[in-house]
Amino acid sequence: MRIKLTFLVSVITIFLMAGCGFKVVNQSGLIDFKIENISTSGDNRVSYIIKNKLLPYSKSNGKKLITLEIDLNRKKMIKEKNIKNETTKFEISISAVVQYRSDENGRFEISKKGDYNVASQYSQTLTNEKKLVKTLSEDIAENIIEELILRTNDT
């Protein structure tokens, strides 16, 4: 009897969890614009990554043409030091001020922070920094696309 009750409760739980109605929104169907021009200023590595991440989201048959001006700022700060006063962790902060022009003009700001550890070898420390910069830049590019979808589909 106890086995049947446990089985029945687990089956009911599975059906309730599977039928919750959650659906992943397909953002590619929401993109209804074409990025006509992207001009960036600031850090070259970050702007290269963001440009390459934004261009595939541009549809060739989009109804609205958008021109983007992105001003990037990257700061590297010491986050932690050990007892010998050696740096053990750095923090990188990347902020982007995006101005867009289409039917209407707009402006928004996105910023991301992250930290990385200092390794025993300098080359490994540089690799850690490059990985973090790439991750933060890709996150900023995705946030720019999400914000553009929200702002252009409202009108």
mmCIF file of C-alpha atoms in Angstrom:
data_model
loop_
_atom_site.group_PDB
_atom_site.id
_atom_site.type_symbol
_atom_site.label_atom_id
_atom_site.label_comp_id
_atom_site.label_asym_id
_atom_site.label_seq_id
_atom_site.Cartn_x
_atom_site.Cartn_y
_atom_site.Cartn_z
ATOM 1 C CA MET A 1 0.000 0.000 0.000
ATOM 2 C CA ARG A 2 2.801 2.387 0.885
ATOM 3 C CA ILE A 3 4.569 1.709 -2.436
ATOM 4 C CA LYS A 4 1.414 2.517 -4.394
ATOM 5 C CA LEU A 5 0.918 5.765 -2.472
ATOM 6 C CA THR A 6 4.536 6.837 -3.073
ATOM 7 C CA PHE A 7 4.231 5.985 -6.766
ATOM 8 C CA LEU A 8 0.958 7.909 -7.065
ATOM 9 C CA VAL A 9 2.392 11.001 -5.357
ATOM 10 C CA SER A 10 5.484 10.989 -7.594
ATOM 11 C CA VAL A 11 3.379 10.612 -10.773
ATOM 12 C CA ILE A 12 1.119 13.499 -9.740
ATOM 13 C CA THR A 13 4.149 15.661 -8.934
ATOM 14 C CA ILE A 14 5.698 14.958 -12.346
ATOM 15 C CA PHE A 15 2.482 15.885 -14.153
ATOM 16 C CA LEU A 16 2.128 19.102 -12.181
ATOM 17 C CA MET A 17 5.729 20.116 -12.850
ATOM 18 C CA ALA A 18 5.538 19.281 -16.569
ATOM 19 C CA GLY A 19 2.291 21.170 -17.104
ATOM 20 C CA CYS A 20 3.244 24.458 -15.481
ATOM 21 C CA GLY A 21 2.887 26.378 -18.764
ATOM 22 C CA PHE A 22 6.421 27.766 -18.887
ATOM 23 C CA LYS A 23 7.615 28.402 -22.437
ATOM 24 C CA VAL A 24 10.942 29.740 -23.572
ATOM 25 C CA VAL A 25 10.487 32.882 -25.636
ATOM 26 C CA ASN A 26 12.102 32.596 -29.050
ATOM 27 C CA GLN A 27 13.779 35.979 -29.403
ATOM 28 C CA SER A 28 14.627 35.508 -33.058
ATOM 29 C CA GLY A 29 10.930 35.922 -33.865
ATOM 30 C CA LEU A 30 10.816 39.188 -31.937
ATOM 31 C CA ILE A 31 13.671 40.841 -33.822
ATOM 32 C CA ASP A 32 12.040 43.132 -36.346
ATOM 33 C CA PHE A 33 14.874 45.517 -37.125
ATOM 34 C CA LYS A 34 18.013 45.734 -39.158
ATOM 35 C CA ILE A 35 21.164 47.233 -37.708
ATOM 36 C CA GLU A 36 22.306 49.572 -40.428
ATOM 37 C CA ASN A 37 25.462 50.914 -38.830
ATOM 38 C CA ILE A 38 27.390 50.306 -35.614
ATOM 39 C CA SER A 39 29.960 52.832 -34.476
ATOM 40 C CA THR A 40 31.925 52.220 -31.315
ATOM 41 C CA SER A 41 34.367 54.183 -29.238
ATOM 42 C CA GLY A 42 36.434 53.047 -26.318
ATOM 43 C CA ASP A 43 38.188 49.731 -25.748
ATOM 44 C CA ASN A 44 39.058 48.030 -29.057
ATOM 45 C CA ARG A 45 38.840 44.403 -27.892
ATOM 46 C CA VAL A 46 35.451 44.894 -26.264
ATOM 47 C CA SER A 47 34.056 46.798 -29.249
ATOM 48 C CA TYR A 48 35.239 44.065 -31.649
ATOM 49 C CA ILE A 49 33.492 41.353 -29.610
ATOM 50 C CA ILE A 50 30.286 43.373 -29.268
ATOM 51 C CA LYS A 51 30.154 44.248 -32.981
ATOM 52 C CA ASN A 52 30.602 40.608 -33.975
ATOM 53 C CA LYS A 53 27.917 39.539 -31.525
ATOM 54 C CA LEU A 54 25.390 42.181 -32.687
ATOM 55 C CA LEU A 55 25.646 41.777 -36.459
ATOM 56 C CA PRO A 56 24.092 38.265 -36.705
ATOM 57 C CA TYR A 57 20.971 39.505 -34.890
ATOM 58 C CA SER A 58 20.305 41.967 -37.678
ATOM 59 C CA LYS A 59 17.645 40.708 -40.080
ATOM 60 C CA SER A 60 17.982 41.658 -43.702
ATOM 61 C CA ASN A 61 14.201 41.994 -44.018
ATOM 62 C CA GLY A 62 13.664 44.000 -40.826
ATOM 63 C CA LYS A 63 11.082 46.771 -40.950
ATOM 64 C CA LYS A 64 13.071 49.306 -38.946
ATOM 65 C CA LEU A 65 16.582 50.488 -39.691
ATOM 66 C CA ILE A 66 18.630 51.207 -36.583
ATOM 67 C CA THR A 67 21.921 53.052 -36.264
ATOM 68 C CA LEU A 68 23.882 52.344 -33.086
ATOM 69 C CA GLU A 69 26.542 54.425 -31.376
ATOM 70 C CA ILE A 70 28.174 52.576 -28.497
ATOM 71 C CA ASP A 71 30.584 54.246 -26.085
ATOM 72 C CA LEU A 72 32.515 51.622 -24.108
ATOM 73 C CA ASN A 73 34.455 52.089 -20.910
ATOM 74 C CA ARG A 74 36.572 49.345 -19.307
ATOM 75 C CA LYS A 75 38.073 49.667 -15.828
ATOM 76 C CA LYS A 76 40.433 47.264 -14.113
ATOM 77 C CA MET A 77 40.709 47.525 -10.344
ATOM 78 C CA ILE A 78 42.426 45.550 -7.604
ATOM 79 C CA LYS A 79 39.842 43.581 -5.638
ATOM 80 C CA GLU A 80 41.920 41.579 -3.145
ATOM 81 C CA LYS A 81 45.447 41.506 -1.769
ATOM 82 C CA ASN A 82 47.053 38.910 0.453
ATOM 83 C CA ILE A 83 48.992 39.469 3.657
ATOM 84 C CA LYS A 84 52.216 40.053 1.669
ATOM 85 C CA ASN A 85 50.465 42.913 -0.156
ATOM 86 C CA GLU A 86 50.431 40.950 -3.434
ATOM 87 C CA THR A 87 47.399 41.273 -5.647
ATOM 88 C CA THR A 88 45.377 38.046 -5.736
ATOM 89 C CA LYS A 89 42.221 39.159 -7.514
ATOM 90 C CA PHE A 90 41.299 41.834 -10.040
ATOM 91 C CA GLU A 91 37.863 43.212 -10.884
ATOM 92 C CA ILE A 92 36.928 44.330 -14.388
ATOM 93 C CA SER A 93 33.983 46.622 -14.990
ATOM 94 C CA ILE A 94 32.688 47.258 -18.518
ATOM 95 C CA SER A 95 30.010 49.852 -19.170
ATOM 96 C CA ALA A 96 28.335 50.681 -22.455
ATOM 97 C CA VAL A 97 26.316 53.776 -23.261
ATOM 98 C CA VAL A 98 24.166 52.945 -26.293
ATOM 99 C CA GLN A 99 22.491 55.588 -28.414
ATOM 100 C CA TYR A 100 20.182 54.305 -31.118
ATOM 101 C CA ARG A 101 18.396 56.051 -33.945
ATOM 102 C CA SER A 102 15.436 54.756 -35.899
ATOM 103 C CA ASP A 103 11.972 56.281 -36.009
ATOM 104 C CA GLU A 104 12.705 57.685 -32.576
ATOM 105 C CA ASN A 105 15.965 58.319 -30.765
ATOM 106 C CA GLY A 106 16.895 56.680 -27.512
ATOM 107 C CA ARG A 107 19.690 56.082 -25.081
ATOM 108 C CA PHE A 108 20.384 53.442 -22.451
ATOM 109 C CA GLU A 109 23.283 52.239 -20.375
ATOM 110 C CA ILE A 110 24.444 48.714 -19.549
ATOM 111 C CA SER A 111 27.259 47.710 -17.230
ATOM 112 C CA LYS A 112 28.725 44.389 -16.109
ATOM 113 C CA LYS A 113 31.328 43.470 -13.512
ATOM 114 C CA GLY A 114 33.401 40.390 -12.933
ATOM 115 C CA ASP A 115 36.568 39.301 -11.232
ATOM 116 C CA TYR A 116 39.401 36.916 -11.984
ATOM 117 C CA ASN A 117 42.216 35.377 -9.986
ATOM 118 C CA VAL A 118 45.894 36.102 -10.424
ATOM 119 C CA ALA A 119 47.665 32.878 -11.383
ATOM 120 C CA SER A 120 51.208 31.854 -10.609
ATOM 121 C CA GLN A 121 52.181 32.413 -14.251
ATOM 122 C CA TYR A 122 51.644 35.799 -15.889
ATOM 123 C CA SER A 123 50.428 34.215 -19.141
ATOM 124 C CA GLN A 124 47.704 32.369 -17.257
ATOM 125 C CA THR A 125 46.659 35.627 -15.584
ATOM 126 C CA LEU A 126 46.335 37.264 -19.017
ATOM 127 C CA THR A 127 44.283 34.293 -20.228
ATOM 128 C CA ASN A 128 41.970 34.652 -17.225
ATOM 129 C CA GLU A 129 41.554 38.363 -17.989
ATOM 130 C CA LYS A 130 40.815 37.746 -21.681
ATOM 131 C CA LYS A 131 38.204 35.091 -20.850
ATOM 132 C CA LEU A 132 36.468 37.423 -18.415
ATOM 133 C CA VAL A 133 36.493 40.335 -20.875
ATOM 134 C CA LYS A 134 35.019 38.095 -23.579
ATOM 135 C CA THR A 135 32.287 36.801 -21.267
ATOM 136 C CA LEU A 136 31.346 40.275 -20.044
ATOM 137 C CA SER A 137 31.350 41.670 -23.602
ATOM 138 C CA GLU A 138 29.079 38.892 -24.849
ATOM 139 C CA ASP A 139 26.697 39.494 -21.935
ATOM 140 C CA ILE A 140 26.586 43.204 -22.756
ATOM 141 C CA ALA A 141 25.870 42.454 -26.429
ATOM 142 C CA GLU A 142 22.995 40.143 -25.474
ATOM 143 C CA ASN A 143 21.598 42.796 -23.140
ATOM 144 C CA ILE A 144 21.820 45.395 -25.922
ATOM 145 C CA ILE A 145 19.794 43.128 -28.221
ATOM 146 C CA GLU A 146 17.196 42.481 -25.505
ATOM 147 C CA GLU A 147 16.878 46.200 -24.800
ATOM 148 C CA LEU A 148 16.558 47.029 -28.515
ATOM 149 C CA ILE A 149 13.835 44.378 -28.877
ATOM 150 C CA LEU A 150 11.922 45.897 -25.972
ATOM 151 C CA ARG A 151 12.282 49.467 -27.189
ATOM 152 C CA THR A 152 11.575 48.889 -30.882
ATOM 153 C CA ASN A 153 8.619 46.523 -30.415
ATOM 154 C CA ASP A 154 6.837 48.897 -28.034
ATOM 155 C CA THR A 155 5.994 51.330 -30.803
#
